[in-house]
Amino acid sequence: MVKKRQTGGEGAPEIPEVAFSAPAGRPAGVEVMTLTELRGRADACQLSTPHRPGFHHLLLLERGRLVHSVDFREHPLAPGDLLWSRPGQVQHFGDLADAEGRLVLFESGFLDPATAAAARIEDWYGPPVRHPEGAAARRLEEAMHQLHREFGALGGLPLPVHLDVLRHLLAVLVLRAAHAGGAADDGAADCAASATFLRFRDAVERDFARSRRVADYARALGYAPRTLSRATEAQAGVGAKEFIDRRVELEAKRLLAHGDRSAARIAGRLGFADATNFSKFFQRRTGRTPIAFRSAVRSGAQRVGGVPLRPAQGLPGGSSRP
């Protein structure tokens, strides 16, 4: 299914990067399995330990309950819920013992560019969990089952044709997943998303390590700071300053979890004047020092001093079920 590699320096073990590796005799770029098959092929301890895949996960839960962590935020899943995690996001599975469903793993390049753009597969700000209902839920389930059946039908078609069929069926699935509807879905918001917010969002992704000031983004984009805050509040549910700080917080968590850089080096990477300012920012945002956070994540612990890891909330990084 996957192969792991460690990167970085000495000290505590880093969160492993997981590269896609096709099973023997299977086409490259995509894999479909049930959670029962996943349990039979992967060690439960490895699945429950934070890791950083270089490929997409699409998980449709059919029975039971599951808590899945994406970028250090916990997402409870109920039957019918769809989880979509993107390459590079830090994640780990909760207890899979009583959960059943289907899981699709795929590399971004497996889909054609038009489908990838239409489904916005590289939208790191998209909600990891969606709650489709009614006809949307039924069609999503049908698309998932059809893809799974075709994946298991290797030998019925010439390999190039089989690959094309898988690519088309995956395209149907991701397009339905991108517009799945439900309480956590922001499809309606996407249709009405203002150009102001989208420009601001892209600018934050590009420049968050250089500036955390709303005024700097407003000046660069040609808007008043209040305009950016109103647009961000309407589309993301938080103000512009909070949106920037959440992105910086997420990157800090990734750097702390994924490498052995000192607080001073991370501070410089994220544009802080020194390690003290970075540590104050991080502790104010998370309630923990950078070192305490790194230790907790690498130990696989879900609680530190009786305090649970913060649940999913807002953007970037996720949504919570009401």
Coordinates of C-alpha atoms in Angstrom, one line a residue:
M1 CA 0.0 0.0 0.0
V2 CA 2.6 2.6 1.1
K3 CA 6.2 2.9 1.8
K4 CA 7.7 5.1 4.5
R5 CA 10.8 7.2 4.7
Q6 CA 12.3 9.2 7.5
T7 CA 13.7 12.6 6.9
G8 CA 15.7 15.1 9.0
G9 CA 18.2 15.1 11.7
E10 CA 18.8 13.6 15.1
G11 CA 16.8 13.4 18.2
A12 CA 13.2 12.2 18.7
P13 CA 11.7 10.3 15.7
E14 CA 10.0 12.5 13.2
I15 CA 6.6 12.1 11.8
P16 CA 7.3 9.7 8.8
E17 CA 6.5 10.8 5.3
V18 CA 4.5 8.1 3.5
A19 CA 4.9 7.8 -0.3
F20 CA 2.4 6.0 -2.5
S21 CA 3.5 2.6 -3.6
A22 CA 1.2 0.4 -5.8
P23 CA 0.6 -3.1 -4.6
A24 CA 2.3 -5.8 -6.7
G25 CA 0.5 -6.4 -10.0
R26 CA -1.7 -3.3 -9.6
P27 CA -1.8 -0.1 -11.6
A28 CA 0.1 2.8 -10.1
G29 CA -1.6 6.0 -8.8
V30 CA -4.7 4.6 -7.2
E31 CA -5.8 1.9 -4.7
V32 CA -9.2 1.1 -3.3
M33 CA -9.8 -1.1 -0.2
T34 CA -12.2 -1.7 2.7
L35 CA -11.3 -0.8 6.2
T36 CA -11.3 -4.6 6.9
E37 CA -8.6 -5.0 4.3
L38 CA -6.7 -2.1 5.7
R39 CA -6.7 -3.6 9.2
G40 CA -5.4 -6.9 7.7
R41 CA -2.5 -5.2 5.9
A42 CA -1.4 -2.4 8.2
D43 CA -0.3 -2.5 11.8
A44 CA -2.8 -0.7 14.1
C45 CA 0.0 1.1 16.0
Q46 CA 1.3 2.5 12.7
L47 CA -2.1 3.7 11.6
S48 CA -2.7 5.4 15.0
T49 CA 0.7 7.1 14.9
P50 CA 0.9 10.5 13.2
H51 CA 2.2 10.2 9.6
R52 CA 2.3 12.5 6.6
P53 CA 1.1 10.8 3.3
G54 CA 2.1 12.2 0.0
F55 CA -1.3 11.3 -1.5
H56 CA -5.0 11.7 -1.1
H57 CA -7.3 9.7 1.3
L58 CA -11.0 9.5 0.5
L59 CA -12.8 7.5 3.2
L60 CA -16.5 6.8 3.2
L61 CA -17.6 5.4 6.6
E62 CA -20.4 2.8 6.3
R63 CA -20.8 1.4 9.8
G64 CA -19.5 2.2 13.3
R65 CA -17.7 5.3 14.5
L66 CA -14.3 6.6 13.9
V67 CA -12.2 9.6 15.0
H68 CA -9.6 10.7 12.4
S69 CA -7.0 13.4 13.0
V70 CA -6.0 15.7 10.2
D71 CA -3.4 18.4 10.8
F72 CA -3.7 18.0 14.6
R73 CA -7.5 18.4 14.7
E74 CA -9.8 15.5 15.5
H75 CA -12.8 14.8 13.3
P76 CA -15.4 12.4 14.5
L77 CA -17.0 10.3 11.7
A78 CA -20.4 8.7 11.7
P79 CA -21.9 6.3 9.1
G80 CA -22.3 8.2 5.8
D81 CA -19.6 10.7 6.5
L82 CA -16.9 11.3 4.0
L83 CA -13.3 12.2 5.0
W84 CA -10.9 13.8 2.5
S85 CA -7.3 14.4 3.5
R86 CA -4.8 15.9 1.1
P87 CA -1.1 15.1 0.5
G88 CA 1.2 16.6 3.0
Q89 CA -1.3 16.8 5.8
V90 CA -0.4 15.2 9.1
Q91 CA -2.9 12.6 10.0
H92 CA -3.6 9.4 12.0
F93 CA -6.5 7.0 12.4
G94 CA -8.4 6.4 15.6
D95 CA -9.6 3.0 16.7
L96 CA -10.6 1.1 13.5
A97 CA -11.9 -2.0 15.4
D98 CA -15.6 -1.3 15.0
A99 CA -15.5 0.8 11.9
E100 CA -16.3 -0.3 8.3
G101 CA -16.2 1.5 5.1
R102 CA -14.2 2.1 1.9
L103 CA -10.9 3.9 1.4
V104 CA -9.5 5.3 -1.8
L105 CA -5.8 6.3 -2.0
F106 CA -4.7 8.3 -5.0
E107 CA -1.9 10.5 -6.2
S108 CA -2.9 13.9 -7.5
G109 CA -1.4 13.2 -10.9
F110 CA -3.6 10.2 -11.5
L111 CA -6.5 12.5 -12.4
D112 CA -6.6 14.6 -15.5
P113 CA -5.9 18.3 -15.0
A114 CA -9.5 19.4 -15.8
T115 CA -11.0 17.1 -13.2
A116 CA -8.4 18.1 -10.6
A117 CA -9.2 21.8 -11.1
A118 CA -13.0 21.3 -11.1
A119 CA -12.8 19.2 -7.9
R120 CA -10.3 21.6 -6.4
I121 CA -8.3 18.6 -5.1
E122 CA -5.4 20.7 -3.9
D123 CA -7.7 23.0 -1.8
W124 CA -6.0 22.6 1.6
Y125 CA -8.6 24.9 3.1
G126 CA -11.5 22.6 2.1
P127 CA -13.3 20.8 5.0
P128 CA -11.8 17.4 5.7
V129 CA -15.2 16.0 6.6
R130 CA -18.4 16.3 4.7
H131 CA -21.9 14.9 5.7
P132 CA -23.8 14.2 2.5
E133 CA -27.5 13.5 2.8
G134 CA -30.3 12.1 0.7
A135 CA -29.7 11.7 -3.1
A136 CA -26.2 13.1 -2.8
A137 CA -25.2 10.5 -0.2
R138 CA -26.7 7.6 -2.3
R139 CA -24.9 8.8 -5.5
L140 CA -21.6 9.2 -3.6
E141 CA -21.9 5.7 -2.2
E142 CA -22.7 4.3 -5.7
A143 CA -19.6 6.0 -7.2
M144 CA -17.4 4.6 -4.4
H145 CA -18.8 1.1 -4.8
Q146 CA -18.4 1.2 -8.6
L147 CA -14.8 2.3 -8.3
H148 CA -14.1 -0.4 -5.8
R149 CA -15.6 -3.1 -8.1
E150 CA -13.6 -1.9 -11.1
F151 CA -10.4 -1.8 -9.1
G152 CA -10.9 -5.5 -8.1
A153 CA -11.7 -6.5 -11.7
L154 CA -8.1 -6.4 -12.9
G155 CA -7.8 -8.8 -15.9
G156 CA -11.2 -8.1 -17.4
L157 CA -9.8 -5.4 -19.7
P158 CA -6.4 -4.5 -21.2
L159 CA -4.4 -2.7 -18.6
P160 CA -4.4 0.7 -20.4
V161 CA -8.2 0.5 -20.7
H162 CA -8.6 -0.6 -17.1
L163 CA -6.5 2.4 -16.1
D164 CA -8.7 4.8 -18.1
V165 CA -11.8 3.3 -16.6
L166 CA -10.4 3.8 -13.1
R167 CA -9.4 7.3 -13.9
H168 CA -12.9 8.2 -15.1
L169 CA -14.6 6.5 -12.1
L170 CA -12.3 8.3 -9.7
A171 CA -13.2 11.6 -11.5
V172 CA -16.9 10.9 -10.8
L173 CA -16.1 10.2 -7.2
V174 CA -14.0 13.3 -6.5
L175 CA -16.4 15.6 -8.3
R176 CA -19.3 14.2 -6.2
A177 CA -17.2 14.4 -3.1
A178 CA -16.3 18.1 -3.8
H179 CA -20.0 18.9 -4.0
A180 CA -21.3 16.4 -1.5
G181 CA -23.5 18.8 0.5
G182 CA -24.3 18.4 4.2
A183 CA -23.8 20.5 7.2
A184 CA -20.0 20.6 7.0
D185 CA -19.8 21.2 3.3
D186 CA -19.1 24.7 2.0
G187 CA -20.3 24.1 -1.5
A188 CA -22.9 26.9 -1.3
A189 CA -20.2 29.2 0.1
D190 CA -17.9 28.2 -2.7
C191 CA -20.4 29.2 -5.3
A192 CA -20.8 32.7 -3.7
A193 CA -17.2 33.1 -2.6
S194 CA -16.0 36.6 -3.3
A195 CA -13.0 37.3 -5.4
T196 CA -11.7 39.4 -2.5
F197 CA -11.5 36.4 -0.1
L198 CA -10.0 34.0 -2.7
R199 CA -7.3 36.6 -3.5
F200 CA -6.6 37.0 0.2
R201 CA -6.6 33.3 0.8
D202 CA -4.0 32.8 -2.0
A203 CA -1.9 35.6 -0.7
V204 CA -1.9 34.2 2.8
E205 CA -0.8 30.8 1.6
R206 CA 2.1 32.5 -0.3
D207 CA 3.2 35.0 2.3
F208 CA 2.1 33.9 5.8
A209 CA 5.8 33.4 6.7
R210 CA 6.6 37.0 5.7
S211 CA 3.7 38.9 7.3
R212 CA 1.0 38.3 9.8
R213 CA -0.4 41.9 9.4
V214 CA -3.8 42.3 7.7
A215 CA -2.7 45.8 6.6
D216 CA 0.2 44.3 4.6
Y217 CA -2.1 42.0 2.7
A218 CA -4.7 44.8 2.2
R219 CA -2.0 47.1 0.8
A220 CA -0.7 44.4 -1.6
L221 CA -4.1 43.4 -2.8
G222 CA -5.5 47.0 -3.1
Y223 CA -8.3 46.6 -0.4
A224 CA -9.0 48.3 2.8
P225 CA -8.3 46.1 5.9
R226 CA -11.9 46.2 6.9
T227 CA -12.9 44.9 3.4
L228 CA -10.6 41.9 3.8
S229 CA -12.0 41.1 7.3
R230 CA -15.6 41.3 6.1
A231 CA -14.9 39.0 3.1
T232 CA -13.0 36.5 5.3
E233 CA -15.7 36.5 8.0
A234 CA -18.3 35.8 5.4
Q235 CA -16.5 33.0 3.7
A236 CA -14.4 31.4 6.4
G237 CA -16.3 32.4 9.5
V238 CA -13.3 34.2 11.1
G239 CA -11.7 37.6 10.7
A240 CA -8.7 38.2 8.5
K241 CA -6.2 38.3 11.4
E242 CA -7.5 35.1 12.8
F243 CA -7.3 33.4 9.4
I244 CA -3.6 34.4 9.1
D245 CA -2.8 33.3 12.6
R246 CA -4.4 29.9 12.1
R247 CA -2.3 29.3 9.0
V248 CA 0.9 30.3 10.9
E249 CA -0.2 28.1 13.8
L250 CA -0.7 25.1 11.5
E251 CA 2.7 25.5 9.8
A252 CA 4.3 25.8 13.2
K253 CA 2.7 22.5 14.3
R254 CA 3.8 20.8 11.1
L255 CA 7.4 22.0 11.5
L256 CA 7.5 21.0 15.2
A257 CA 6.0 17.6 14.5
H258 CA 7.8 16.8 11.3
G259 CA 11.4 17.8 12.0
D260 CA 14.0 18.5 14.7
R261 CA 14.4 22.2 14.0
S262 CA 14.9 24.3 17.1
A263 CA 12.3 26.9 18.2
A264 CA 14.7 29.6 17.0
R265 CA 15.0 28.1 13.5
I266 CA 11.2 27.6 13.3
A267 CA 10.8 31.2 14.5
G268 CA 13.0 32.4 11.7
R269 CA 11.2 30.2 9.1
L270 CA 7.9 31.7 10.1
G271 CA 9.0 35.3 10.2
F272 CA 9.2 35.8 14.0
A273 CA 11.9 38.1 15.4
D274 CA 13.2 35.5 17.8
A275 CA 12.3 32.2 19.6
T276 CA 10.7 34.0 22.5
N277 CA 8.1 35.8 20.4
F278 CA 7.4 32.6 18.5
S279 CA 7.0 30.6 21.8
K280 CA 4.6 33.3 23.2
F281 CA 2.5 33.2 19.9
F282 CA 2.4 29.4 20.0
Q283 CA 1.5 29.1 23.6
R284 CA -1.2 31.7 23.3
R285 CA -2.7 29.9 20.4
T286 CA -2.5 26.3 21.7
G287 CA -2.0 26.5 25.4
R288 CA 1.2 24.6 25.2
T289 CA 4.9 25.4 24.6
P290 CA 6.4 24.3 21.3
I291 CA 8.4 21.6 23.0
A292 CA 5.4 20.2 24.9
F293 CA 3.4 20.0 21.6
R294 CA 6.2 18.2 19.8
S295 CA 6.6 15.7 22.6
A296 CA 2.8 15.0 22.7
V297 CA 2.5 14.5 19.0
R298 CA 5.5 12.2 18.7
S299 CA 4.4 10.1 21.6
G300 CA 1.1 9.6 19.8
A301 CA -0.7 10.8 22.9
Q302 CA -4.1 12.3 22.6
R303 CA -4.0 14.1 25.9
V304 CA -1.4 16.1 27.6
G305 CA -1.9 16.8 31.3
G306 CA -5.6 15.8 30.9
V307 CA -6.2 18.4 28.1
P308 CA -7.3 16.8 24.8
L309 CA -5.9 17.9 21.5
R310 CA -8.0 20.8 20.2
P311 CA -11.0 19.6 18.1
A312 CA -11.7 20.7 14.6
Q313 CA -12.9 24.3 14.2
G314 CA -13.1 26.7 11.3
L315 CA -10.5 27.4 8.6
P316 CA -7.9 26.6 7.7
G317 CA -7.9 22.9 8.5
G318 CA -11.4 21.7 9.0
S319 CA -14.9 21.8 10.2
S320 CA -16.8 20.4 13.1
R321 CA -20.1 18.6 12.9
P322 CA -22.9 20.5 14.7

